[in-house]
Amino acid sequence: MIKNIYCVGRNYLQHAKELNNAVPTSPFLFVKPTHALVEGQGQTIAMPKDQGNVHYEAELVVHVGKNYEPGMKAEAVIDKIAVGIDFTLREVQDELKKKGLPWLLAKGFPNSAVLSRWLPFEGLEGTAGHDFTLEKNGQEVQRGNIKEMIFDIPTIIEFCAQHFGLAEGDIIFTGTPAGVGVAAAGDHFVLKWKEEQVGELFIGE
């Protein structure tokens, strides 16, 4: 059972730049409720209506397999990975930013945290040997690799554990690369790892 959903914001330099955001000097995190979770198995999912554009943000997701203890290496903490999508109400988020308010209304709606099927974790070096990608209507729109992260996975794990606690069943969306864009009704999204499809979904009317 998944417990906490931690999400790292602005963890790829080019993504921060494309949204005109300052590049963080320490990890920047937000959370999603578990009601946001959905596994992309080819089904159609609903998105919020009349709240502006919904943007897709593809991410590598790590699953915590045991309770963190100080000094534990990532390979001892993570037991599996997935490719995910952090769906975001962009105009809502922009307004919340202006007011200095939390992002929950923009990030926490049902179906906003998509996961592929779970995949074996091959260690940090093995994971860095492959890209994750997102295709929209047959065209690749995002490609990322953990080597491109501003804050690497060990740093994120330690930061989460220190400030919030990190235990078995927690998951972390580790940040999105450049290429985010609008998800519209009828769009077909395919999540890939090692160039193979590991999840898909359609956006409802």
mmCIF file of C-alpha atoms in Angstrom:
data_model
loop_
_atom_site.group_PDB
_atom_site.id
_atom_site.type_symbol
_atom_site.label_atom_id
_atom_site.label_comp_id
_atom_site.label_asym_id
_atom_site.label_seq_id
_atom_site.Cartn_x
_atom_site.Cartn_y
_atom_site.Cartn_z
ATOM 1 C CA MET A 1 0.000 0.000 0.000
ATOM 2 C CA ILE A 2 1.300 3.434 -0.928
ATOM 3 C CA LYS A 3 1.462 5.806 2.036
ATOM 4 C CA ASN A 4 2.994 9.191 1.203
ATOM 5 C CA ILE A 5 3.454 10.715 -2.246
ATOM 6 C CA TYR A 6 6.386 13.122 -2.256
ATOM 7 C CA CYS A 7 7.088 15.145 -5.410
ATOM 8 C CA VAL A 8 10.254 17.053 -6.279
ATOM 9 C CA GLY A 9 9.750 20.339 -8.102
ATOM 10 C CA ARG A 10 12.196 22.050 -10.452
ATOM 11 C CA ASN A 11 14.727 19.212 -10.435
ATOM 12 C CA TYR A 12 15.768 19.495 -14.100
ATOM 13 C CA LEU A 13 17.469 22.705 -15.175
ATOM 14 C CA GLN A 14 15.806 23.031 -18.584
ATOM 15 C CA HIS A 15 12.342 22.494 -17.092
ATOM 16 C CA ALA A 16 12.909 25.253 -14.543
ATOM 17 C CA LYS A 17 13.966 27.535 -17.362
ATOM 18 C CA GLU A 18 11.010 26.698 -19.628
ATOM 19 C CA LEU A 19 8.590 27.823 -16.896
ATOM 20 C CA ASN A 20 10.747 30.836 -15.962
ATOM 21 C CA ASN A 21 11.298 29.488 -12.464
ATOM 22 C CA ALA A 22 14.311 30.154 -10.292
ATOM 23 C CA VAL A 23 16.664 27.180 -10.019
ATOM 24 C CA PRO A 24 16.465 25.902 -6.423
ATOM 25 C CA THR A 25 19.503 25.689 -4.192
ATOM 26 C CA SER A 26 18.014 22.881 -2.074
ATOM 27 C CA PRO A 27 15.366 20.258 -2.885
ATOM 28 C CA PHE A 28 11.885 21.724 -3.336
ATOM 29 C CA LEU A 29 9.066 19.318 -2.478
ATOM 30 C CA PHE A 30 5.289 19.146 -2.429
ATOM 31 C CA VAL A 31 2.888 16.289 -1.750
ATOM 32 C CA LYS A 32 -0.153 14.709 -3.364
ATOM 33 C CA PRO A 33 -2.971 12.821 -1.604
ATOM 34 C CA THR A 34 -3.268 9.098 -2.276
ATOM 35 C CA HIS A 35 -6.611 9.829 -3.982
ATOM 36 C CA ALA A 36 -4.514 11.304 -6.816
ATOM 37 C CA LEU A 37 -3.040 7.893 -7.690
ATOM 38 C CA VAL A 38 -4.036 5.938 -10.777
ATOM 39 C CA GLU A 39 -2.198 3.232 -12.711
ATOM 40 C CA GLY A 40 -2.059 3.847 -16.464
ATOM 41 C CA GLN A 41 -3.377 0.580 -17.883
ATOM 42 C CA GLY A 42 -4.868 1.864 -21.122
ATOM 43 C CA GLN A 43 -8.018 3.276 -19.585
ATOM 44 C CA THR A 44 -9.607 6.710 -19.990
ATOM 45 C CA ILE A 45 -9.230 9.034 -17.011
ATOM 46 C CA ALA A 46 -11.077 12.222 -16.130
ATOM 47 C CA MET A 47 -9.389 15.589 -15.711
ATOM 48 C CA PRO A 48 -10.787 18.699 -13.974
ATOM 49 C CA LYS A 49 -13.163 20.870 -16.013
ATOM 50 C CA ASP A 50 -13.254 24.646 -16.350
ATOM 51 C CA GLN A 51 -10.081 25.288 -14.342
ATOM 52 C CA GLY A 52 -7.731 26.112 -17.204
ATOM 53 C CA ASN A 53 -5.111 23.983 -18.897
ATOM 54 C CA VAL A 54 -3.945 20.672 -17.483
ATOM 55 C CA HIS A 55 -0.243 20.058 -18.150
ATOM 56 C CA TYR A 56 1.546 16.693 -18.225
ATOM 57 C CA GLU A 57 4.892 16.272 -16.462
ATOM 58 C CA ALA A 58 6.612 12.885 -16.908
ATOM 59 C CA GLU A 59 8.803 11.679 -14.049
ATOM 60 C CA LEU A 60 10.763 8.723 -12.750
ATOM 61 C CA VAL A 61 9.104 7.468 -9.559
ATOM 62 C CA VAL A 62 10.891 5.501 -6.844
ATOM 63 C CA HIS A 63 9.217 3.236 -4.283
ATOM 64 C CA VAL A 64 10.592 2.965 -0.756
ATOM 65 C CA GLY A 65 10.880 -0.678 0.243
ATOM 66 C CA LYS A 66 12.001 -0.332 3.844
ATOM 67 C CA ASN A 67 12.020 2.238 6.604
ATOM 68 C CA TYR A 68 14.881 4.697 6.170
ATOM 69 C CA GLU A 69 17.635 4.809 8.725
ATOM 70 C CA PRO A 70 20.407 7.438 8.670
ATOM 71 C CA GLY A 71 23.223 6.552 6.326
ATOM 72 C CA MET A 72 21.295 4.012 4.253
ATOM 73 C CA LYS A 73 22.227 3.946 0.577
ATOM 74 C CA ALA A 74 19.602 4.394 -2.127
ATOM 75 C CA GLU A 75 20.021 0.767 -3.191
ATOM 76 C CA ALA A 76 19.008 -0.325 0.311
ATOM 77 C CA VAL A 77 15.969 1.965 0.430
ATOM 78 C CA ILE A 78 14.443 1.676 -3.061
ATOM 79 C CA ASP A 79 12.956 -1.647 -4.150
ATOM 80 C CA LYS A 80 11.252 -0.696 -7.449
ATOM 81 C CA ILE A 81 10.623 2.164 -9.848
ATOM 82 C CA ALA A 82 7.935 3.368 -12.237
ATOM 83 C CA VAL A 83 7.426 6.045 -14.843
ATOM 84 C CA GLY A 84 4.785 8.536 -13.796
ATOM 85 C CA ILE A 85 2.904 11.642 -14.849
ATOM 86 C CA ASP A 86 2.331 14.574 -12.510
ATOM 87 C CA PHE A 87 -0.735 16.256 -14.013
ATOM 88 C CA THR A 88 -0.956 19.931 -13.071
ATOM 89 C CA LEU A 89 -3.570 22.677 -13.361
ATOM 90 C CA ARG A 90 -1.119 25.256 -14.680
ATOM 91 C CA GLU A 91 -3.194 28.442 -14.415
ATOM 92 C CA VAL A 92 -4.313 27.460 -10.927
ATOM 93 C CA GLN A 93 -0.691 26.839 -9.978
ATOM 94 C CA ASP A 94 0.374 30.210 -11.374
ATOM 95 C CA GLU A 95 -2.250 31.990 -9.257
ATOM 96 C CA LEU A 96 -1.222 30.071 -6.147
ATOM 97 C CA LYS A 97 2.415 31.008 -6.770
ATOM 98 C CA LYS A 98 1.502 34.700 -7.016
ATOM 99 C CA LYS A 99 -0.282 34.506 -3.664
ATOM 100 C CA GLY A 100 2.464 32.476 -2.004
ATOM 101 C CA LEU A 101 0.040 29.637 -1.316
ATOM 102 C CA PRO A 102 0.618 25.847 -1.362
ATOM 103 C CA TRP A 103 0.126 24.043 -4.681
ATOM 104 C CA LEU A 104 -2.312 21.360 -3.505
ATOM 105 C CA LEU A 105 -5.283 22.665 -5.514
ATOM 106 C CA ALA A 106 -3.174 22.545 -8.680
ATOM 107 C CA LYS A 107 -1.435 19.243 -8.016
ATOM 108 C CA GLY A 108 -3.641 17.088 -5.826
ATOM 109 C CA PHE A 109 -6.830 16.390 -7.783
ATOM 110 C CA PRO A 110 -7.980 12.798 -8.527
ATOM 111 C CA ASN A 111 -5.959 11.107 -11.318
ATOM 112 C CA SER A 112 -3.160 13.681 -11.040
ATOM 113 C CA ALA A 113 -0.540 11.089 -10.050
ATOM 114 C CA VAL A 114 -0.265 8.472 -12.803
ATOM 115 C CA LEU A 115 1.977 5.436 -12.452
ATOM 116 C CA SER A 116 3.146 2.838 -14.940
ATOM 117 C CA ARG A 117 3.487 -0.744 -13.763
ATOM 118 C CA TRP A 118 6.266 -1.222 -11.235
ATOM 119 C CA LEU A 119 9.694 -2.144 -12.603
ATOM 120 C CA PRO A 120 12.814 -3.651 -11.008
ATOM 121 C CA PHE A 121 15.260 -1.158 -9.505
ATOM 122 C CA GLU A 122 18.670 -1.901 -10.979
ATOM 123 C CA GLY A 123 20.630 0.432 -8.728
ATOM 124 C CA LEU A 124 21.538 4.044 -9.409
ATOM 125 C CA GLU A 125 24.151 3.196 -12.031
ATOM 126 C CA GLY A 126 21.835 0.827 -13.856
ATOM 127 C CA THR A 127 18.959 3.308 -13.752
ATOM 128 C CA ALA A 128 21.184 6.082 -15.107
ATOM 129 C CA GLY A 129 21.920 3.872 -18.120
ATOM 130 C CA HIS A 130 18.386 4.334 -19.480
ATOM 131 C CA ASP A 131 15.976 7.154 -20.307
ATOM 132 C CA PHE A 132 12.315 7.424 -19.425
ATOM 133 C CA THR A 133 10.069 8.945 -22.080
ATOM 134 C CA LEU A 134 6.523 10.170 -22.581
ATOM 135 C CA GLU A 135 4.704 10.044 -25.897
ATOM 136 C CA LYS A 136 1.592 12.072 -26.673
ATOM 137 C CA ASN A 137 -0.506 10.913 -29.632
ATOM 138 C CA GLY A 138 2.423 8.964 -31.055
ATOM 139 C CA GLN A 139 5.021 11.753 -30.712
ATOM 140 C CA GLU A 140 7.738 11.849 -28.059
ATOM 141 C CA VAL A 141 7.256 14.974 -25.928
ATOM 142 C CA GLN A 142 9.566 14.320 -22.961
ATOM 143 C CA ARG A 143 12.759 12.371 -22.358
ATOM 144 C CA GLY A 144 14.633 12.332 -19.079
ATOM 145 C CA ASN A 145 17.490 10.610 -17.298
ATOM 146 C CA ILE A 146 18.386 10.736 -13.622
ATOM 147 C CA LYS A 147 21.881 11.897 -14.618
ATOM 148 C CA GLU A 148 20.314 15.252 -15.539
ATOM 149 C CA MET A 149 18.780 15.916 -12.122
ATOM 150 C CA ILE A 150 19.829 18.977 -10.150
ATOM 151 C CA PHE A 151 19.472 16.991 -6.912
ATOM 152 C CA ASP A 152 20.293 13.321 -7.240
ATOM 153 C CA ILE A 153 18.248 10.506 -5.733
ATOM 154 C CA PRO A 154 20.451 10.010 -2.628
ATOM 155 C CA THR A 155 20.102 13.719 -1.846
ATOM 156 C CA ILE A 156 16.325 13.571 -2.290
ATOM 157 C CA ILE A 157 16.031 10.479 -0.077
ATOM 158 C CA GLU A 158 18.070 12.053 2.703
ATOM 159 C CA PHE A 159 16.144 15.337 2.441
ATOM 160 C CA CYS A 160 12.744 13.594 2.627
ATOM 161 C CA ALA A 161 13.831 11.447 5.550
ATOM 162 C CA GLN A 162 15.266 14.375 7.476
ATOM 163 C CA HIS A 163 12.316 16.738 7.049
ATOM 164 C CA PHE A 164 9.253 14.504 6.694
ATOM 165 C CA GLY A 165 10.197 10.918 7.472
ATOM 166 C CA LEU A 166 10.597 8.159 4.884
ATOM 167 C CA ALA A 167 9.223 4.669 5.329
ATOM 168 C CA GLU A 168 8.140 1.541 3.500
ATOM 169 C CA GLY A 169 5.305 2.323 1.096
ATOM 170 C CA ASP A 170 6.291 5.935 0.409
ATOM 171 C CA ILE A 171 6.913 6.967 -3.193
ATOM 172 C CA ILE A 172 8.808 9.904 -4.656
ATOM 173 C CA PHE A 173 8.143 11.593 -7.997
ATOM 174 C CA THR A 174 11.708 12.772 -8.691
ATOM 175 C CA GLY A 175 11.075 15.705 -11.060
ATOM 176 C CA THR A 176 10.235 16.333 -14.689
ATOM 177 C CA PRO A 177 12.519 17.175 -17.621
ATOM 178 C CA ALA A 178 11.789 19.854 -20.213
ATOM 179 C CA GLY A 179 8.921 19.430 -22.644
ATOM 180 C CA VAL A 180 5.841 19.771 -20.445
ATOM 181 C CA GLY A 181 2.670 20.782 -22.249
ATOM 182 C CA VAL A 182 -1.103 20.704 -22.418
ATOM 183 C CA ALA A 183 -3.096 17.482 -21.983
ATOM 184 C CA ALA A 184 -6.397 17.786 -23.855
ATOM 185 C CA ALA A 185 -9.486 15.622 -24.167
ATOM 186 C CA GLY A 186 -8.811 12.599 -26.385
ATOM 187 C CA ASP A 187 -5.039 12.677 -25.968
ATOM 188 C CA HIS A 188 -3.268 9.319 -25.756
ATOM 189 C CA PHE A 189 -0.217 9.123 -23.494
ATOM 190 C CA VAL A 190 2.330 6.303 -23.496
ATOM 191 C CA LEU A 191 4.944 5.921 -20.752
ATOM 192 C CA LYS A 192 8.192 4.199 -21.733
ATOM 193 C CA TRP A 193 11.248 2.803 -19.942
ATOM 194 C CA LYS A 194 14.182 1.378 -21.885
ATOM 195 C CA GLU A 195 12.226 2.400 -25.017
ATOM 196 C CA GLU A 196 9.469 -0.104 -24.112
ATOM 197 C CA GLN A 197 5.896 0.755 -23.212
ATOM 198 C CA VAL A 198 5.180 0.330 -19.502
ATOM 199 C CA GLY A 199 1.933 2.297 -19.211
ATOM 200 C CA GLU A 200 -0.656 4.218 -21.190
ATOM 201 C CA LEU A 201 -3.862 6.192 -20.757
ATOM 202 C CA PHE A 202 -6.363 8.398 -22.557
ATOM 203 C CA ILE A 203 -7.747 11.751 -21.413
ATOM 204 C CA GLY A 204 -11.530 11.783 -21.179
ATOM 205 C CA GLU A 205 -13.847 14.255 -22.880
#
